[in-house]
Tab-separated table of C-alpha atoms (C1' of nucleotides) in Angstrom:
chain	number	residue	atom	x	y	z
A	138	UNK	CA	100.281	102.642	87.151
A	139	UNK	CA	100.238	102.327	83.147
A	140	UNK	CA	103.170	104.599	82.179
A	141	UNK	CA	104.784	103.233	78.633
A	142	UNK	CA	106.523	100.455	79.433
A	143	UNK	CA	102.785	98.924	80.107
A	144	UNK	CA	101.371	100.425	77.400
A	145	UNK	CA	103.677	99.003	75.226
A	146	UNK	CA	104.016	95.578	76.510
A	147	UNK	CA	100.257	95.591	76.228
A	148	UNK	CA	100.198	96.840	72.962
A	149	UNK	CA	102.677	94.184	71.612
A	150	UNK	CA	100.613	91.391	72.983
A	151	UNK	CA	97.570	92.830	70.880
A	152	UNK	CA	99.305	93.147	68.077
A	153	UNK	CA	99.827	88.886	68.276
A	154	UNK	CA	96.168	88.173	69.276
A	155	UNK	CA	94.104	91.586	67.728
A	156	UNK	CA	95.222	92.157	64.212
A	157	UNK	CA	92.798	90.496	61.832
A	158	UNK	CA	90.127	90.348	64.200
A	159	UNK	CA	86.640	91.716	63.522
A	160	UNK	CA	84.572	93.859	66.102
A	161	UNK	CA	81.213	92.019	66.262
A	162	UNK	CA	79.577	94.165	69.244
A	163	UNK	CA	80.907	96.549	71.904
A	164	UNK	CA	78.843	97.405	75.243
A	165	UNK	CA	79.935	100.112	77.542
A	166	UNK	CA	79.125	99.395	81.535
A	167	UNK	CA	80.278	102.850	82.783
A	168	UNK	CA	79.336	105.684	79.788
A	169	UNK	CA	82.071	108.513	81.120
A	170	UNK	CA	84.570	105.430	80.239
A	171	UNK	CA	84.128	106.665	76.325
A	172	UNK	CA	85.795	110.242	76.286
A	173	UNK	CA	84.323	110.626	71.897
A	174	UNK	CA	82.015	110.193	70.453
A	175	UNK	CA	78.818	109.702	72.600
A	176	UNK	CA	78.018	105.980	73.952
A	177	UNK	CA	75.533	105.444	71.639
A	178	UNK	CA	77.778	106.584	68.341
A	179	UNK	CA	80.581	104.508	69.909
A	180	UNK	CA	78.870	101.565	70.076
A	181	UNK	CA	76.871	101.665	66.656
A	182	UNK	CA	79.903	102.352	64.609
A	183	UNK	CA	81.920	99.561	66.145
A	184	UNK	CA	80.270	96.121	64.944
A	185	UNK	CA	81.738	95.194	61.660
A	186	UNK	CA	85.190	96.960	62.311
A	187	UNK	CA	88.341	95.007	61.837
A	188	UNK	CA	91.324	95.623	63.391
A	189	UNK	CA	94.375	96.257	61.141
A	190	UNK	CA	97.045	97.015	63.654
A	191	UNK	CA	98.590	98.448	67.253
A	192	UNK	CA	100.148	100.866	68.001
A	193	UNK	CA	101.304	103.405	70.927
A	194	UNK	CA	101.914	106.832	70.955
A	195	UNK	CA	103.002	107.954	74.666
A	196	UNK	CA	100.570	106.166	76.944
A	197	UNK	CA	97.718	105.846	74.481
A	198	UNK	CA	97.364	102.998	73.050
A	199	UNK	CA	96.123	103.051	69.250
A	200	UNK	CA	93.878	100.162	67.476
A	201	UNK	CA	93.432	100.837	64.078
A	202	UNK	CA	90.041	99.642	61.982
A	203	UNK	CA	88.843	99.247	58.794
A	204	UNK	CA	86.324	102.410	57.768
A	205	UNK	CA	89.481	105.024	58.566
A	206	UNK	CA	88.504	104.955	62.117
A	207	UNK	CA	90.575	104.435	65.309
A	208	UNK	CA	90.538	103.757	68.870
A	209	UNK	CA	92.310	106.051	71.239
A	210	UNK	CA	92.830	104.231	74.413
A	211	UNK	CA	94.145	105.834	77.683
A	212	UNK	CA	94.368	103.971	81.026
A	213	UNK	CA	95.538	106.416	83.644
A	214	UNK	CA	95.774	104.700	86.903
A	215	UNK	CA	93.950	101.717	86.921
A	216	UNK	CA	92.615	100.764	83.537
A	217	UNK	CA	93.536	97.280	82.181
A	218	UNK	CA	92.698	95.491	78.748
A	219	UNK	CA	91.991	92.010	79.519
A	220	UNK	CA	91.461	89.241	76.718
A	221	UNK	CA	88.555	87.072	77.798
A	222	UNK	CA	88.334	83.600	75.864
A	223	UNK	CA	84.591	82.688	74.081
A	224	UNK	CA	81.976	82.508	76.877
A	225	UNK	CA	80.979	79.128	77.940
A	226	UNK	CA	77.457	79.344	76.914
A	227	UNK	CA	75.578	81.699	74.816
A	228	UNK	CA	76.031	84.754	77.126
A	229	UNK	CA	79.216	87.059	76.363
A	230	UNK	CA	77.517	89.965	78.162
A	231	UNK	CA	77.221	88.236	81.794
A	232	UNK	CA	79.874	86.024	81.918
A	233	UNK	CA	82.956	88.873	82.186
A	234	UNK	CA	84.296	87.508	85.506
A	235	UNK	CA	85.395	90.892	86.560
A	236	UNK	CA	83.839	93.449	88.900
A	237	UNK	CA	85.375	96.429	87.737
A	238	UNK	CA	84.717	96.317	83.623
A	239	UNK	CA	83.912	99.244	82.209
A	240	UNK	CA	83.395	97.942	78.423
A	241	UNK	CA	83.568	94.997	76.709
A	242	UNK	CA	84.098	94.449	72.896
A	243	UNK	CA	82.851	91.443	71.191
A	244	UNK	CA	85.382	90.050	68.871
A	245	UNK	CA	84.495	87.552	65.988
A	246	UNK	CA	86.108	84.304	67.298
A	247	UNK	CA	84.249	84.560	70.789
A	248	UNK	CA	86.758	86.204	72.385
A	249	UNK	CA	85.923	89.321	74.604
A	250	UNK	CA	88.196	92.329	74.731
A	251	UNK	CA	87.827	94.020	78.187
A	252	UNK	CA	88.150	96.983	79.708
A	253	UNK	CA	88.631	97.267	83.413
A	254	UNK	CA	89.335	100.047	85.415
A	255	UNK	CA	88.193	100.230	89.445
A	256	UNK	CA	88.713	104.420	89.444
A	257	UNK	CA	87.230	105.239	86.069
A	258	UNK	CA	89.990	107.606	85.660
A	259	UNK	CA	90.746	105.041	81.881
A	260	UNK	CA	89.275	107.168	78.914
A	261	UNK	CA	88.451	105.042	75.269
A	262	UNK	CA	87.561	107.157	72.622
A	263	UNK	CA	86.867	106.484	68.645
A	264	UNK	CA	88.309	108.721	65.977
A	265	UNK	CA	88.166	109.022	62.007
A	266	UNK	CA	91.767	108.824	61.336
A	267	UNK	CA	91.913	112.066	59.408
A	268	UNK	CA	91.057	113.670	63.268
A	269	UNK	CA	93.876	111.005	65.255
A	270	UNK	CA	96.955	113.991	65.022
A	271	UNK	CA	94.450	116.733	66.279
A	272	UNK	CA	92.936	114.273	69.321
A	273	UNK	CA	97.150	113.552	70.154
A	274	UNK	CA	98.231	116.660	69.526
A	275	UNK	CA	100.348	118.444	72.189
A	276	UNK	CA	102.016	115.166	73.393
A	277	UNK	CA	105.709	115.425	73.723
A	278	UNK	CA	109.184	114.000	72.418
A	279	UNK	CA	108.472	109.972	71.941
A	280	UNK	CA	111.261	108.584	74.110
A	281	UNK	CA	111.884	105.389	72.676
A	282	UNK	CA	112.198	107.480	69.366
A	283	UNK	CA	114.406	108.447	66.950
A	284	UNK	CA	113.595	112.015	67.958
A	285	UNK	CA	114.479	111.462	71.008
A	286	UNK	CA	118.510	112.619	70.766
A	287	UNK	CA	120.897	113.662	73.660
A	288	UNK	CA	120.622	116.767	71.595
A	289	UNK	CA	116.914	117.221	71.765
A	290	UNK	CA	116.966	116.663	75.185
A	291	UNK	CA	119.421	119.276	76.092
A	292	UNK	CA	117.494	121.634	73.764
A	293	UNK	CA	114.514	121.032	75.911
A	294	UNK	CA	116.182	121.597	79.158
A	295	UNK	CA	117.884	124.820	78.086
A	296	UNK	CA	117.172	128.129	79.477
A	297	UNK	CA	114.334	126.260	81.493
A	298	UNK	CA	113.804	127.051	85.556
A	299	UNK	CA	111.671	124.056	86.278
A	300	UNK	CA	112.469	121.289	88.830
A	301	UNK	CA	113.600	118.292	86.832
A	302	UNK	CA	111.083	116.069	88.215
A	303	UNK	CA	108.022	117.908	87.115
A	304	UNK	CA	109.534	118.475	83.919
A	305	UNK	CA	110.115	114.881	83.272
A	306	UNK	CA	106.421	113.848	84.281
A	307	UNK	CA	104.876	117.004	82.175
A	308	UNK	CA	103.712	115.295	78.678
A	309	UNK	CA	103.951	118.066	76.580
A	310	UNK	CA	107.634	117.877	76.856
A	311	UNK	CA	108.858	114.267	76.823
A	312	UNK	CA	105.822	111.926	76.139
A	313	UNK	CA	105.079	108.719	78.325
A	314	UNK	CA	106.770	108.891	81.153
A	315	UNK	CA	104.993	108.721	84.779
A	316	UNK	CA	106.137	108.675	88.369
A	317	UNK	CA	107.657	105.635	88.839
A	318	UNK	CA	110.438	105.614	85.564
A	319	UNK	CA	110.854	109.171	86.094
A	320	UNK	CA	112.683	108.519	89.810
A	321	UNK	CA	114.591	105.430	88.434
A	322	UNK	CA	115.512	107.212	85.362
A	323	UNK	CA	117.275	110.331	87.415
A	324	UNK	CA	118.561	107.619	90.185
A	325	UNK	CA	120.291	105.878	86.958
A	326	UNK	CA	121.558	109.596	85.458
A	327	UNK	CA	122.980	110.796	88.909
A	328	UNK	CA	120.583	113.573	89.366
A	329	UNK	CA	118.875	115.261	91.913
A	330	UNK	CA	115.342	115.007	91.248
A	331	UNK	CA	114.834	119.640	92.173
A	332	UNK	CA	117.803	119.669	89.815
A	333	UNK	CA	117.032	123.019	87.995
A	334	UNK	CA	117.117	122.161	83.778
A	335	UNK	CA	118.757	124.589	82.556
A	336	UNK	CA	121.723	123.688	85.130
A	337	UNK	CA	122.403	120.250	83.905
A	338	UNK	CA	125.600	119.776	82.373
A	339	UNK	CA	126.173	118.315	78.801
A	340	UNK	CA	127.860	115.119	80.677
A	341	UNK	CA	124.733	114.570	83.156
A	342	UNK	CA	122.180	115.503	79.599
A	343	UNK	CA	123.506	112.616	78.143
A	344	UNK	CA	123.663	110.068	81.075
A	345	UNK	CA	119.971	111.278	81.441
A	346	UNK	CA	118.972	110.402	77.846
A	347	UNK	CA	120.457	106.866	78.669
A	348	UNK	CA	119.037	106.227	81.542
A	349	UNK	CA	115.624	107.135	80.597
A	350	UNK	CA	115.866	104.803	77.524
A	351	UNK	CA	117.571	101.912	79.754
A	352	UNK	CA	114.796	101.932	82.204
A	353	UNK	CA	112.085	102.050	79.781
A	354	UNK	CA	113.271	99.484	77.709
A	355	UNK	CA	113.901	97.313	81.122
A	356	UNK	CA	110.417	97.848	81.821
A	357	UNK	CA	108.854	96.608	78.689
A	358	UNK	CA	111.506	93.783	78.939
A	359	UNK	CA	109.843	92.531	82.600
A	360	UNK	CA	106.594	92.785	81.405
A	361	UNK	CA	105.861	96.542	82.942
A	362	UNK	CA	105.733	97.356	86.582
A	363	UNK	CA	102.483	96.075	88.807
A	364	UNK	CA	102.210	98.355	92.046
A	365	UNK	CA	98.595	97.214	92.672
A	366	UNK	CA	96.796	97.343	89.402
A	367	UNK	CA	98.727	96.815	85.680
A	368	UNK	CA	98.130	93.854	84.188
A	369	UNK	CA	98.605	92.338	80.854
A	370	UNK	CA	96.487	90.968	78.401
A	371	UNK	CA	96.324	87.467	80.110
A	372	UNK	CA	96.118	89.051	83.657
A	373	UNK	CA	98.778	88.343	84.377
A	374	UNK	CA	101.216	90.807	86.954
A	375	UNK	CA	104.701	92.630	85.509
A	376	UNK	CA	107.661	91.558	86.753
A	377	UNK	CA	109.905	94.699	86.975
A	378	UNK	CA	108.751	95.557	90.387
A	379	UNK	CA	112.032	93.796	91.584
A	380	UNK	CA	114.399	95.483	89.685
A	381	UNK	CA	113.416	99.276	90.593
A	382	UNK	CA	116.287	100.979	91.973
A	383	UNK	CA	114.500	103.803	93.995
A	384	UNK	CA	110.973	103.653	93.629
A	385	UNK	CA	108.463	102.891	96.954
A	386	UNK	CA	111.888	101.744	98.400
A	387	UNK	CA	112.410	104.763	100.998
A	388	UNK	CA	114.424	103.812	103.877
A	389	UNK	CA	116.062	100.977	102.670
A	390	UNK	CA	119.540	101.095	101.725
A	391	UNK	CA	120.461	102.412	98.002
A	392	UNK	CA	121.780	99.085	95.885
A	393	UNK	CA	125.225	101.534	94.891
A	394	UNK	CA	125.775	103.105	98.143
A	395	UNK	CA	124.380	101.537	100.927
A	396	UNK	CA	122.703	104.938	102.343
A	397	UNK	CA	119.213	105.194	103.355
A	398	UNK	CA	117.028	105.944	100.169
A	399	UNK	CA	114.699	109.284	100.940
A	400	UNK	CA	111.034	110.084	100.014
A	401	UNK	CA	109.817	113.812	99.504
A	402	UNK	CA	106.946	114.978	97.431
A	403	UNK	CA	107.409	117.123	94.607
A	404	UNK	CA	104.827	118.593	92.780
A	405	UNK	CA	102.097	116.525	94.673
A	406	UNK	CA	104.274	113.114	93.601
A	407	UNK	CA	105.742	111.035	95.560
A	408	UNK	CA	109.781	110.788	94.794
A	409	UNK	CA	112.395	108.805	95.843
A	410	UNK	CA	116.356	108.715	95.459
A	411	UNK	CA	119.156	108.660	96.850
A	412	UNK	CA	120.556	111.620	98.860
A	413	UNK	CA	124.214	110.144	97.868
A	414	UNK	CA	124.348	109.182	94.215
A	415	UNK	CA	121.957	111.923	93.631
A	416	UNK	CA	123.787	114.951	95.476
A	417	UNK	CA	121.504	118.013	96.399
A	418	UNK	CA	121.482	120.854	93.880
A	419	UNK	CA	124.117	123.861	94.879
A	420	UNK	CA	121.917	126.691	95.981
A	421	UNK	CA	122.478	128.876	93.280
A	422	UNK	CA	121.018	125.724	91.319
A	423	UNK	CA	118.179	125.055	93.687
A	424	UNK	CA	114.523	126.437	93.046
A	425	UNK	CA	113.414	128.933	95.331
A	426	UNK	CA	111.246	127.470	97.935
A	427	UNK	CA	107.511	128.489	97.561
A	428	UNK	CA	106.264	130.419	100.026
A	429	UNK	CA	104.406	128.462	103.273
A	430	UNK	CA	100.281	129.410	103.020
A	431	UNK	CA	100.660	131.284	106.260
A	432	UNK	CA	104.005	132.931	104.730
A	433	UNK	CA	101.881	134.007	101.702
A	434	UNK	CA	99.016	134.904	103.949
A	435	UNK	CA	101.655	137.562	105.631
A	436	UNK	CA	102.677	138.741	102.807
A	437	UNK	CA	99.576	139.519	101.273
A	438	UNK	CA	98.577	141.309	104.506
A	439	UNK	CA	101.488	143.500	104.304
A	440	UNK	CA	100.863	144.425	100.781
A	441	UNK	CA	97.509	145.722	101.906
A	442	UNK	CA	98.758	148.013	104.598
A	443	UNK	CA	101.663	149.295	102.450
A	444	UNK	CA	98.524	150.115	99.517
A	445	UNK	CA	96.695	151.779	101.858
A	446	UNK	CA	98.929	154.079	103.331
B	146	DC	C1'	106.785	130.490	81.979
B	147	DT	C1'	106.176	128.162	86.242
B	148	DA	C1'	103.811	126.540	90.134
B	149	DT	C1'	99.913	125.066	92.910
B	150	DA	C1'	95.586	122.944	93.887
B	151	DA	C1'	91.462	120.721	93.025
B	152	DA	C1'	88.746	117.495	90.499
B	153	DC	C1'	87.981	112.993	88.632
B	154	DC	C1'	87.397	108.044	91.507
B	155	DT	C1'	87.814	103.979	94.684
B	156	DG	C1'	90.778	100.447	96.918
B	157	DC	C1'	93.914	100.102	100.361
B	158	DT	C1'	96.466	101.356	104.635
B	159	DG	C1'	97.335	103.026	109.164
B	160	DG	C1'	95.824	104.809	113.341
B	161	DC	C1'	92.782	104.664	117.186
C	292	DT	C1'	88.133	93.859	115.492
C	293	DG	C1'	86.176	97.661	113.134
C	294	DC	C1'	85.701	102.170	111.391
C	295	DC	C1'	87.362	106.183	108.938
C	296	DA	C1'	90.480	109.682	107.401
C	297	DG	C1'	93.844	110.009	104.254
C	298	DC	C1'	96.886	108.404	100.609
C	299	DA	C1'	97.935	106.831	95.842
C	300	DG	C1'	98.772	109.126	90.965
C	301	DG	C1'	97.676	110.518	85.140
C	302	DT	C1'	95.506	114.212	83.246
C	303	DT	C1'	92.774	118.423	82.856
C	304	DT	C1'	91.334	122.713	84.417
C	305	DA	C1'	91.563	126.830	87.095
C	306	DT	C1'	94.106	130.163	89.562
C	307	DA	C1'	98.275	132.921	91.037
DNA sequence: CTATAAACCTGCTGGC
DNA sequence: TGCCAGCAGGTTTATA
């Protein structure tokens, strides 16, 4: 799935082949694709636009255009930007040799920008740039930024309850990260992924803020990780797949100890690590359980008899 | 504040 | 071999 690493990789490659670029036409195949403004806005305001530059914030991915406008690009789980060369013959619209593209954009040399995304989950939308820092607004510490200090992170973790997992996948806090760098990056740190925050000491803080730098910066390096779907520019697959540590690797041994890697969910994810280099929170450190649905059903029955009576 | 679940979607996998 | 339930996960929204 497109967490930054792909975004960024992606974004860099744009940057070489995008910037200077006009937008001659843009047609959208699947209308809940564009999240602002509506389909037929989108696509009038679009022909004409050039592109002045890249950028990413988090896992958006930013093209700015002449006329103080910009496209907000977000590919969830399955989206993909492809670049298509000049069609053959005189048909851009029916020659986009995939099955799953959303919208296509037109560019002046031939060239077709394309979106694909088989779940639709991908959301493009079109902003005047005055409106760009209300549309991101909300998102997180950038990790890859200069923000982003062994100091700010501690900040963040203090006096918080939460499981560190969640907390590392929730974007309002740290911006960009998704389920797959969030188990290498606490494999790499040493810590438990139900690690409460606020219990992490200043050592582990700090071998946290390296690790999730390291394995970000890994990513982009191989290209971004392909489990199924992310693909870059030229279609082409990521290569970091083989150097995940943890990740979709449960029951085979752990590359620094040898034990058995584990799988559990957490917070509807999937997460993996190791029950040895990552030891199990203390219980004082643990978060309480949450109740069973038959335990809560119980419980709510006996607050009912005690109100009556 | 924190947690949980469902919704958005469809390709893929595993079980029978 | 073929069918189908269930899983996968980024984000938003609703609920406790």
């Amino acid at each position: 799935m497109p967490e930054l690493p792909e975004v960024e990789y992606v974004a860099r490659q744009l940057r070489q082949t995008l910037v200077g670029r006009t937008i001659s036409d843009a047609r959208v195949n699947w209308p809940r694709t564009i999240a602002h403004p509506d389909v037929a806005t989108f696509c009038a305001e679009l022909p004409g636009a050039h592109v002045l530059g890249i950028d990413r914030r988090a896992k958006y991915l930013l093209i700015t255009l002449s006329g103080d406008q910009a496209l907000l690009i977000h590919r969830r789980m399955t989206g993909n930007l492809l670049l298509f060369p000049a069609a053959a013959d005189d048909s851009p619209w029916e020659e986009v040799p995939d099955p799953y593209c959303r919208a296509v954009f037109l560019l002046d040399d031939g060239c077709r920008l394309v979106f694909t995304d088989p779940r639709k989950f991908g959301r493009i939308a079109l902003y005047p740039t005055s409106e760009l820092s209300a549309a991101l607004h909300g998102l997180g510490l950038e990790p890859l930024g200069e923000e982003f200090t062994p100091e700010a992170l501690g900040k963040l973790l203090a006096g918080r309850s939460r499981q560190m997992k969640p907390l590392l996948l929730d974007q309002t806090c740290i911006a960009g990260i998704g389920n797959i760098y969030a188990d290498e990056s606490l494999f790499r740190a040493g810590i438990h992924p139900l690690r409460r925050a606020e219990t992490l000491t200043p050592p582990e803080v700090a071998r946290l803020h390296a690790a999730i730098r390291e394995v970000l910066e890994l990513g982009i390096e191989h290209g971004g990780t392909t489990f199924g779907r992310h693909q870059d520019i030229w279609g082409e697959a990521g290569r970091n797949r083989a150097h995940l540590a943890v990740y979709q690797r449960a029951g085979e041994p752990c590359l620094r100890c040898g034990t058995p890697l584990v799988r559990v969910v957490v917070a509807q994810r999937g997460t993996h690590f190791c029950p040895t280099c990552q030891p199990g929170p203390a219980a004082d450190t643990l978060v309480e359980a949450a109740p069973t649905e038959a335990e809560r059903e119980v419980a709510s029955l006996k607050e009912r008899a005690s109100a009556e009576k």
